[in-house]
Amino acid sequence: MVDITTATSELQYQNTSQLSTNLSIENTRKPLVCGSDKQEINSSGLFDFIIYGILVNLIGIFGIFGNAISMIILSRPQMKSSINYLLIGLARCDTMLIIISILIYGLIAIYTYTGLLFDYRFIVYPKIVRFLYPLSCMAHIATVYLTLTVTLERYIAVCHPLQARSFCTYGRARLAVAIILIFSFFYNLPKFWEVEYYPETHWKYNITIYCVYPADLRSNNLYVTLYVHWMYFFICYLFPFLALVIFNVAIYRRVRKANRDLQQLSRHQRREIGLATMLLCVVIVFLICNILPLASNIHETFLNDPPLWLVQTGNLLVTINSSINFIIYVIFGRKFKRIFLKLFCSSKLFGPGRDSPEFHYDESIVTNMTNIELRNSIRHYHLNRSSTINRNNNISNGSTRQSVKMSGRPASPGPCIYYPARSPSQMSRTSNTQNGWNKKDVDSTL
């Protein structure tokens, strides 16, 4: 009888072919997960408990909250752009992947080592795993190709900026996400018929439990060889990984060259280079975290079943990859960080100084100026207004003076003060003239 820990660890959500480590019991109806083997709690499975029961659960919970925050921030009106729409789709698929990993691995490992969650282990889990497994494969392929689409978008924006205006649009981003989701669904549709379950009486408690076993489709040699092994290897690993390496090498060379000629770049070009650098880090983390799953897939496709420790560590790395993008956004995305502090961090933690989130002016709502430029613009605006009022008073020869005293106002007002004399759009046009700002530099990205 296959051990429970081995059976559950091989229902891979990030690597479909690794399911064959237990499902490759060809031409048999031997159960994968069952309670009739008269085994007590596996007290020796400490490694499995640490990897799945502790690390996957804790990292997964953090990743769920981090991805939720990322989706909230990236969905703000001032963050609307094609690249951010792709990142929202990536965060959604990562969240689904994390939730399923906790349900398939984390909770099962808790029972295996401690004996808790008996009802979930033998009643709930066998009934839902037949749906969780194909959904996890769909989410994994979607994350792979969304990451590739993000890289392709940055490659066009950085290396071919003249074509970026027509290719990198919000509508094309929505179309790309829809195509990826449809492809992921139909490609993994056969996996709904790979796993089945049947009732059985528990040997110790004399109650009805359910056991998981491979369906007839999974016992077909041709299906396993072509679809599970080779197609998955080429579609989920070989093609996207080669494309990611090629595109990101080109982006890295362009970023490196741009950093040498930084003074010659416009403000818009600097933002594109900064965003490309951040997403380059996202892809590097993705490739690093998927090295072990790739090695496990190659081992199973060309040799035999991979070692259990390789499968377990690969699952943990995939969970880390799905949970860590929020940290990368906060570190490298200046605008993302500013909105995050404004939305989720209390100003009492920062005080009234320059580090307070309330101090920063959200330039994407009105203009794209920095705080210093905004203060200079408002100062010039008041000086021009003061001179205009003085000229009008001199021409009127004793006419009624305006009640506003310019000398009573501070020379450098705070950046978040609004003045009713002019609308935000008028102030934006004034600051455009005085600072040489171009509307094309509006920043709608991170």
Coordinates of C-alpha atoms in Angstrom, one line a residue:
M1 CA 0.0 0.0 0.0
V2 CA 1.3 3.4 -1.0
D3 CA 2.1 5.6 2.0
I4 CA -0.3 8.6 2.5
T5 CA 2.6 11.1 2.5
T6 CA 4.0 9.8 -0.7
A7 CA 0.6 9.7 -2.4
T8 CA -0.4 13.3 -1.5
S9 CA 2.9 14.8 -2.3
E10 CA 2.7 13.5 -5.9
L11 CA -0.6 15.2 -6.8
Q12 CA 1.5 18.0 -8.2
Y13 CA -0.2 21.3 -8.9
Q14 CA 2.8 22.9 -10.5
N15 CA 3.9 19.8 -12.5
T16 CA 1.3 17.6 -14.0
S17 CA 3.7 14.8 -15.0
Q18 CA 4.8 14.4 -11.4
L19 CA 1.4 13.0 -10.6
S20 CA 2.6 9.8 -12.3
T21 CA 4.9 9.1 -9.4
N22 CA 1.9 7.5 -7.8
L23 CA -0.6 7.4 -10.6
S24 CA 1.7 5.4 -12.8
I25 CA 0.5 2.2 -11.1
E26 CA -0.4 1.1 -14.5
N27 CA -3.2 -1.4 -15.2
T28 CA -4.3 -1.6 -11.6
R29 CA -7.0 -0.1 -9.4
K30 CA -4.8 0.1 -6.3
P31 CA -5.8 3.1 -4.1
L32 CA -3.5 6.0 -3.7
V33 CA -4.8 7.5 -0.5
C34 CA -6.6 5.1 1.9
G35 CA -7.0 4.4 5.6
S36 CA -7.2 0.6 5.4
D37 CA -3.4 0.0 5.5
K38 CA -3.5 -0.2 9.3
Q39 CA -0.8 2.5 9.7
E40 CA -0.8 4.8 12.7
I41 CA 0.2 8.5 12.4
N42 CA 3.5 8.8 10.6
S43 CA 5.7 10.2 13.3
S44 CA 8.8 9.9 11.2
G45 CA 7.6 12.2 8.5
L46 CA 9.1 15.3 10.1
F47 CA 10.5 16.6 6.9
D48 CA 7.1 16.4 5.2
F49 CA 5.5 18.2 8.1
I50 CA 8.1 21.0 8.1
I51 CA 7.9 21.5 4.3
Y52 CA 4.2 21.2 3.9
G53 CA 2.6 21.5 7.3
I54 CA 4.5 24.6 8.4
L55 CA 6.3 26.4 5.5
V56 CA 3.7 25.9 2.8
N57 CA 0.9 27.0 5.1
L58 CA 2.7 30.0 6.6
I59 CA 4.1 31.2 3.3
G60 CA 0.8 30.6 1.6
I61 CA -1.1 32.6 4.1
F62 CA 1.3 35.5 3.6
G63 CA 1.1 35.2 -0.1
I64 CA -2.7 35.3 -0.1
F65 CA -2.7 38.6 1.8
G66 CA 0.1 40.0 -0.3
N67 CA -1.6 39.1 -3.6
A68 CA -4.9 40.6 -2.3
I69 CA -3.1 43.9 -1.4
S70 CA -1.4 43.9 -4.8
M71 CA -4.7 43.4 -6.6
I72 CA -6.3 46.3 -4.6
I73 CA -3.4 48.7 -5.4
L74 CA -3.0 47.7 -9.1
S75 CA -6.8 48.1 -9.5
R76 CA -6.7 51.8 -8.4
P77 CA -7.8 54.2 -11.2
Q78 CA -4.3 55.9 -11.3
M79 CA -2.7 52.5 -11.8
K80 CA -4.7 51.6 -14.9
S81 CA -2.4 50.3 -17.6
S82 CA -1.8 47.2 -19.7
I83 CA 1.1 45.9 -17.7
N84 CA -0.8 46.3 -14.4
Y85 CA -3.8 44.4 -15.8
L86 CA -1.5 41.5 -16.6
L87 CA 0.0 41.7 -13.1
I88 CA -3.6 41.6 -11.6
G89 CA -4.3 38.4 -13.6
L90 CA -0.9 37.0 -12.4
A91 CA -1.8 37.7 -8.8
R92 CA -5.2 36.0 -9.2
C93 CA -3.7 32.9 -10.6
D94 CA -1.0 32.9 -7.9
T95 CA -3.6 33.2 -5.2
M96 CA -5.6 30.2 -6.6
L97 CA -2.4 28.2 -6.8
I98 CA -1.6 29.0 -3.1
I99 CA -5.0 28.1 -1.8
I100 CA -5.0 24.8 -3.7
S101 CA -1.5 24.0 -2.4
I102 CA -2.6 24.5 1.2
L103 CA -5.7 22.3 0.6
I104 CA -3.7 19.5 -1.1
Y105 CA -0.4 19.6 0.8
G106 CA -0.5 21.8 3.9
L107 CA -3.6 20.4 5.7
I108 CA -2.8 16.8 4.8
A109 CA 0.7 17.1 6.2
I110 CA -0.8 18.3 9.5
Y111 CA -2.8 15.1 9.8
T112 CA 0.0 12.9 8.7
Y113 CA 2.3 14.1 11.6
T114 CA -0.1 15.2 14.3
G115 CA -3.4 13.2 13.7
L116 CA -5.5 16.4 13.5
L117 CA -8.0 17.1 10.8
F118 CA -9.1 13.5 10.4
D119 CA -12.5 14.4 8.8
Y120 CA -10.8 16.6 6.2
R121 CA -8.2 13.9 5.5
F122 CA -10.5 11.0 4.9
I123 CA -13.9 12.6 4.0
V124 CA -13.5 16.0 2.5
Y125 CA -10.1 15.7 0.8
P126 CA -10.9 12.6 -1.4
K127 CA -14.0 14.3 -2.7
I128 CA -12.4 17.6 -3.6
V129 CA -9.0 16.5 -4.9
R130 CA -10.4 15.4 -8.2
F131 CA -11.4 19.0 -8.8
L132 CA -8.5 20.7 -7.1
Y133 CA -5.9 18.9 -9.1
P134 CA -7.0 20.0 -12.6
L135 CA -7.7 23.6 -11.3
S136 CA -4.2 23.8 -9.9
C137 CA -2.7 22.7 -13.2
M138 CA -4.8 25.4 -15.0
A139 CA -3.6 28.0 -12.5
H140 CA 0.0 26.9 -13.0
I141 CA 0.0 27.1 -16.8
A142 CA -1.8 30.4 -16.6
T143 CA 0.9 31.9 -14.3
V144 CA 3.7 30.6 -16.6
Y145 CA 2.2 32.2 -19.7
L146 CA 1.1 35.4 -17.9
T147 CA 4.7 35.8 -16.8
L148 CA 5.8 35.3 -20.4
T149 CA 3.2 37.9 -21.6
V150 CA 4.5 40.4 -19.0
T151 CA 8.0 39.8 -20.3
L152 CA 6.9 40.2 -23.9
E153 CA 5.1 43.5 -23.0
R154 CA 8.3 44.9 -21.4
Y155 CA 10.4 43.7 -24.3
I156 CA 8.3 45.7 -26.7
A157 CA 8.2 48.8 -24.5
V158 CA 11.9 48.8 -23.8
C159 CA 13.5 47.4 -27.0
H160 CA 10.9 48.6 -29.5
P161 CA 9.3 51.7 -28.1
L162 CA 7.9 52.9 -31.4
Q163 CA 5.6 49.8 -31.6
A164 CA 4.7 50.0 -27.9
R165 CA 1.9 52.5 -28.5
S166 CA 0.0 50.1 -30.7
F167 CA 0.9 46.8 -29.1
C168 CA 1.0 47.6 -25.3
T169 CA -2.6 48.6 -24.9
Y170 CA -5.2 47.9 -22.2
G171 CA -7.5 46.1 -24.7
R172 CA -4.7 43.8 -25.9
A173 CA -3.8 43.0 -22.3
R174 CA -7.4 41.9 -21.6
L175 CA -7.5 39.8 -24.8
A176 CA -4.2 38.2 -23.8
V177 CA -5.4 37.2 -20.4
A178 CA -8.7 35.8 -21.8
I179 CA -6.8 33.7 -24.4
I180 CA -4.4 32.4 -21.7
L181 CA -7.2 31.4 -19.4
I182 CA -9.2 29.7 -22.2
F183 CA -6.1 27.8 -23.3
S184 CA -5.3 26.7 -19.7
F185 CA -8.8 25.5 -19.2
F186 CA -9.1 23.4 -22.3
Y187 CA -5.6 22.0 -22.1
N188 CA -6.1 20.7 -18.6
L189 CA -9.7 19.6 -19.1
P190 CA -8.8 15.8 -19.4
K191 CA -7.3 15.9 -15.8
F192 CA -10.9 16.0 -14.4
W193 CA -11.1 12.3 -15.4
E194 CA -7.7 11.2 -14.0
V195 CA -8.6 10.7 -10.3
E196 CA -11.5 8.9 -8.7
Y197 CA -12.5 7.9 -5.1
Y198 CA -14.5 5.1 -3.5
P199 CA -15.8 4.5 0.0
E200 CA -14.2 2.1 2.5
T201 CA -14.4 1.3 6.2
H202 CA -11.6 2.6 8.4
W203 CA -9.7 -0.3 10.1
K204 CA -9.5 1.4 13.5
Y205 CA -12.6 3.6 13.9
N206 CA -15.0 1.5 11.9
I207 CA -16.5 4.4 10.0
T208 CA -16.9 5.1 6.3
I209 CA -13.9 6.9 4.7
Y210 CA -13.0 7.6 1.1
C211 CA -9.9 6.5 -0.8
V212 CA -8.4 8.1 -3.9
Y213 CA -7.2 6.0 -6.8
P214 CA -6.2 6.6 -10.5
A215 CA -8.9 6.4 -13.1
D216 CA -8.8 4.3 -16.2
L217 CA -7.6 7.3 -18.3
R218 CA -4.6 7.7 -16.1
S219 CA -3.7 4.0 -16.6
N220 CA -3.5 4.4 -20.4
N221 CA 0.2 4.2 -21.4
L222 CA -0.2 6.3 -24.5
Y223 CA -2.1 9.0 -22.6
V224 CA 0.6 9.1 -19.9
T225 CA 3.5 9.1 -22.4
L226 CA 2.2 11.7 -24.8
Y227 CA 0.0 14.0 -22.8
V228 CA 1.3 13.8 -19.2
H229 CA 5.0 13.6 -20.0
W230 CA 6.0 15.0 -23.4
M231 CA 3.3 17.6 -24.0
Y232 CA 3.5 19.0 -20.6
F233 CA 7.3 19.2 -20.8
F234 CA 7.3 21.2 -24.0
I235 CA 4.2 23.4 -23.3
C236 CA 4.8 24.2 -19.6
Y237 CA 8.6 24.2 -19.4
L238 CA 10.7 24.1 -22.5
F239 CA 9.0 26.7 -24.7
P240 CA 8.1 29.3 -22.0
F241 CA 11.5 29.0 -20.3
L242 CA 13.5 29.4 -23.5
A243 CA 11.3 32.4 -24.4
L244 CA 11.7 34.0 -21.0
V245 CA 15.5 33.6 -21.1
I246 CA 15.7 35.1 -24.6
F247 CA 13.5 38.1 -24.0
N248 CA 15.0 38.9 -20.6
V249 CA 18.5 38.8 -21.9
A250 CA 17.5 41.4 -24.5
I251 CA 15.8 43.5 -21.8
Y252 CA 18.8 43.2 -19.5
R253 CA 21.1 44.5 -22.3
R254 CA 18.8 47.4 -23.0
V255 CA 18.6 48.3 -19.3
R256 CA 22.3 48.1 -18.9
K257 CA 22.9 50.3 -21.9
A258 CA 20.3 52.8 -20.7
N259 CA 21.9 53.0 -17.3
R260 CA 25.1 54.1 -18.9
D261 CA 23.3 56.8 -20.9
L262 CA 20.9 57.8 -18.1
Q263 CA 21.3 61.5 -18.5
Q264 CA 20.3 61.4 -22.1
L265 CA 16.9 59.6 -21.4
S266 CA 13.6 61.4 -21.0
R267 CA 11.6 61.0 -17.9
H268 CA 9.2 58.6 -19.6
Q269 CA 12.1 56.5 -20.8
R270 CA 13.5 56.3 -17.3
R271 CA 10.2 55.1 -15.9
E272 CA 10.0 52.4 -18.6
I273 CA 13.5 51.3 -17.7
G274 CA 12.7 51.3 -14.0
L275 CA 9.6 49.2 -14.5
A276 CA 11.5 46.8 -16.8
T277 CA 14.1 46.4 -14.0
M278 CA 11.4 45.5 -11.5
L279 CA 9.7 43.0 -13.7
L280 CA 13.1 41.5 -14.6
C281 CA 13.5 40.7 -10.9
V282 CA 10.0 39.0 -11.0
V283 CA 11.1 36.8 -13.9
I284 CA 14.4 35.9 -12.3
V285 CA 12.7 34.8 -9.1
F286 CA 10.2 32.8 -11.2
L287 CA 13.0 31.0 -13.0
I288 CA 14.9 30.2 -9.8
C289 CA 11.8 28.9 -8.0
N290 CA 11.0 26.6 -11.0
I291 CA 14.4 25.1 -11.4
L292 CA 13.7 22.1 -9.2
P293 CA 10.2 21.4 -10.6
L294 CA 11.8 21.5 -14.1
A295 CA 14.5 19.1 -12.9
S296 CA 11.8 16.8 -11.5
N297 CA 9.9 16.9 -14.7
I298 CA 13.0 16.1 -16.8
H299 CA 13.9 13.3 -14.3
E300 CA 10.5 11.7 -14.7
T301 CA 10.2 12.2 -18.5
F302 CA 13.6 10.8 -19.4
L303 CA 14.6 8.6 -16.4
N304 CA 12.1 7.4 -13.8
D305 CA 10.2 8.7 -10.8
P306 CA 12.0 11.6 -9.1
P307 CA 13.1 11.5 -5.5
L308 CA 10.4 12.5 -3.0
W309 CA 12.6 15.3 -1.4
L310 CA 13.0 16.9 -4.9
V311 CA 9.2 16.9 -5.4
Q312 CA 8.5 18.4 -1.9
T313 CA 11.2 21.1 -2.2
G314 CA 9.9 22.0 -5.7
N315 CA 6.4 22.4 -4.3
L316 CA 7.7 24.7 -1.6
L317 CA 9.6 26.8 -4.1
V318 CA 6.5 27.2 -6.4
T319 CA 4.5 28.4 -3.4
I320 CA 7.3 30.9 -2.5
N321 CA 7.2 32.2 -6.1
S322 CA 3.5 32.7 -6.0
S323 CA 3.8 34.6 -2.7
I324 CA 6.8 36.8 -3.2
N325 CA 5.8 39.2 -6.0
F326 CA 4.2 41.6 -3.5
I327 CA 7.6 42.1 -1.8
I328 CA 9.2 42.8 -5.2
Y329 CA 6.6 45.4 -6.0
V330 CA 7.1 47.2 -2.7
I331 CA 10.9 47.2 -3.0
F332 CA 11.1 48.3 -6.6
G333 CA 7.8 50.0 -7.4
R334 CA 8.0 53.6 -6.0
K335 CA 4.5 54.4 -6.9
F336 CA 3.2 51.0 -5.7
K337 CA 4.9 51.6 -2.4
R338 CA 3.5 55.1 -2.0
I339 CA -0.1 54.0 -2.6
F340 CA 0.4 51.0 -0.3
L341 CA 1.5 53.3 2.6
K342 CA -1.3 55.7 1.9
L343 CA -4.0 52.9 1.9
F344 CA -2.8 50.5 4.6
C345 CA -0.4 52.3 6.9
S346 CA -1.6 54.7 9.5
S347 CA -0.1 58.2 9.5
K348 CA 0.4 57.9 13.3
L349 CA 3.2 55.4 12.6
F350 CA 5.1 58.0 10.6
G351 CA 4.2 61.3 12.2
P352 CA 3.6 64.6 10.3
G353 CA 7.1 64.6 8.7
R354 CA 8.2 63.9 5.2
D355 CA 8.0 60.1 5.6
S356 CA 4.2 60.2 6.3
P357 CA 2.2 58.7 3.4
E358 CA -0.1 61.7 3.6
F359 CA 2.9 64.0 2.7
H360 CA 3.3 62.5 -0.8
Y361 CA 1.2 64.0 -3.5
D362 CA -0.4 61.5 -5.9
E363 CA 1.0 62.9 -9.1
S364 CA -1.0 60.5 -11.3
I365 CA -4.3 62.2 -10.4
V366 CA -3.5 65.6 -11.7
T367 CA 0.1 65.7 -13.1
N368 CA 3.2 63.7 -13.0
M369 CA 5.4 66.2 -11.2
T370 CA 7.5 65.5 -8.2
N371 CA 6.9 67.3 -4.9
I372 CA 9.6 69.8 -5.5
E373 CA 8.4 70.6 -8.9
L374 CA 4.8 71.0 -7.6
R375 CA 5.9 73.4 -4.9
N376 CA 7.9 75.5 -7.4
S377 CA 4.9 75.5 -9.7
I378 CA 2.5 76.8 -7.0
R379 CA 5.1 79.4 -5.9
H380 CA 5.4 80.7 -9.5
Y381 CA 1.6 80.6 -9.7
H382 CA 1.2 82.9 -6.7
L383 CA 3.9 85.3 -7.8
N384 CA 2.2 85.7 -11.2
R385 CA -1.2 86.1 -9.6
S386 CA 0.2 88.7 -7.2
S387 CA 1.7 90.7 -10.0
T388 CA -1.5 90.5 -12.0
I389 CA -3.5 91.8 -9.1
N390 CA -1.1 94.7 -8.5
R391 CA -1.3 95.7 -12.2
N392 CA -5.1 95.6 -12.1
N393 CA -5.2 97.7 -9.0
N394 CA -2.9 100.4 -10.5
I395 CA -5.0 100.6 -13.7
S396 CA -8.3 100.9 -11.8
N397 CA -7.1 104.1 -10.0
G398 CA -8.8 103.6 -6.7
S399 CA -11.1 100.8 -7.5
T400 CA -12.1 98.3 -4.9
R401 CA -9.1 96.2 -3.8
Q402 CA -9.4 92.5 -3.5
S403 CA -9.8 91.1 0.0
V404 CA -7.1 88.5 -0.4
K405 CA -3.7 89.6 0.9
M406 CA -0.9 87.8 -0.8
S407 CA 1.6 88.7 1.8
G408 CA -0.2 86.7 4.4
R409 CA 0.2 83.4 2.6
P410 CA 3.2 81.2 3.0
A411 CA 5.8 81.3 0.2
S412 CA 5.9 77.5 -0.2
P413 CA 2.6 75.9 0.6
G414 CA 2.2 72.2 1.2
P415 CA 1.9 70.0 -1.9
C416 CA -1.6 68.7 -1.0
I417 CA -3.4 72.1 -0.8
Y418 CA -6.1 72.9 -3.3
Y419 CA -7.0 76.5 -4.3
P420 CA -10.5 77.3 -5.5
A421 CA -9.2 80.1 -7.9
R422 CA -8.2 77.5 -10.5
S423 CA -9.4 74.0 -11.3
P424 CA -6.9 71.1 -11.2
S425 CA -6.8 71.0 -15.0
Q426 CA -5.9 74.7 -15.2
M427 CA -3.2 74.3 -12.6
S428 CA -1.9 71.3 -14.5
R429 CA -1.7 73.4 -17.7
T430 CA 0.1 76.2 -15.8
S431 CA 2.6 73.8 -14.3
N432 CA 3.1 72.3 -17.8
T433 CA 4.2 75.6 -19.2
Q434 CA 6.5 76.5 -16.3
N435 CA 8.2 73.2 -15.9
G436 CA 8.3 71.9 -19.5
W437 CA 6.3 68.9 -18.6
N438 CA 4.9 66.8 -21.4
K439 CA 1.5 65.0 -21.1
K440 CA 3.0 61.9 -22.7
D441 CA 5.0 61.4 -19.5
V442 CA 1.9 60.6 -17.5
D443 CA 2.8 57.6 -15.3
S444 CA 0.1 54.9 -15.1
T445 CA 2.4 52.1 -14.3
L446 CA 4.1 51.1 -11.1

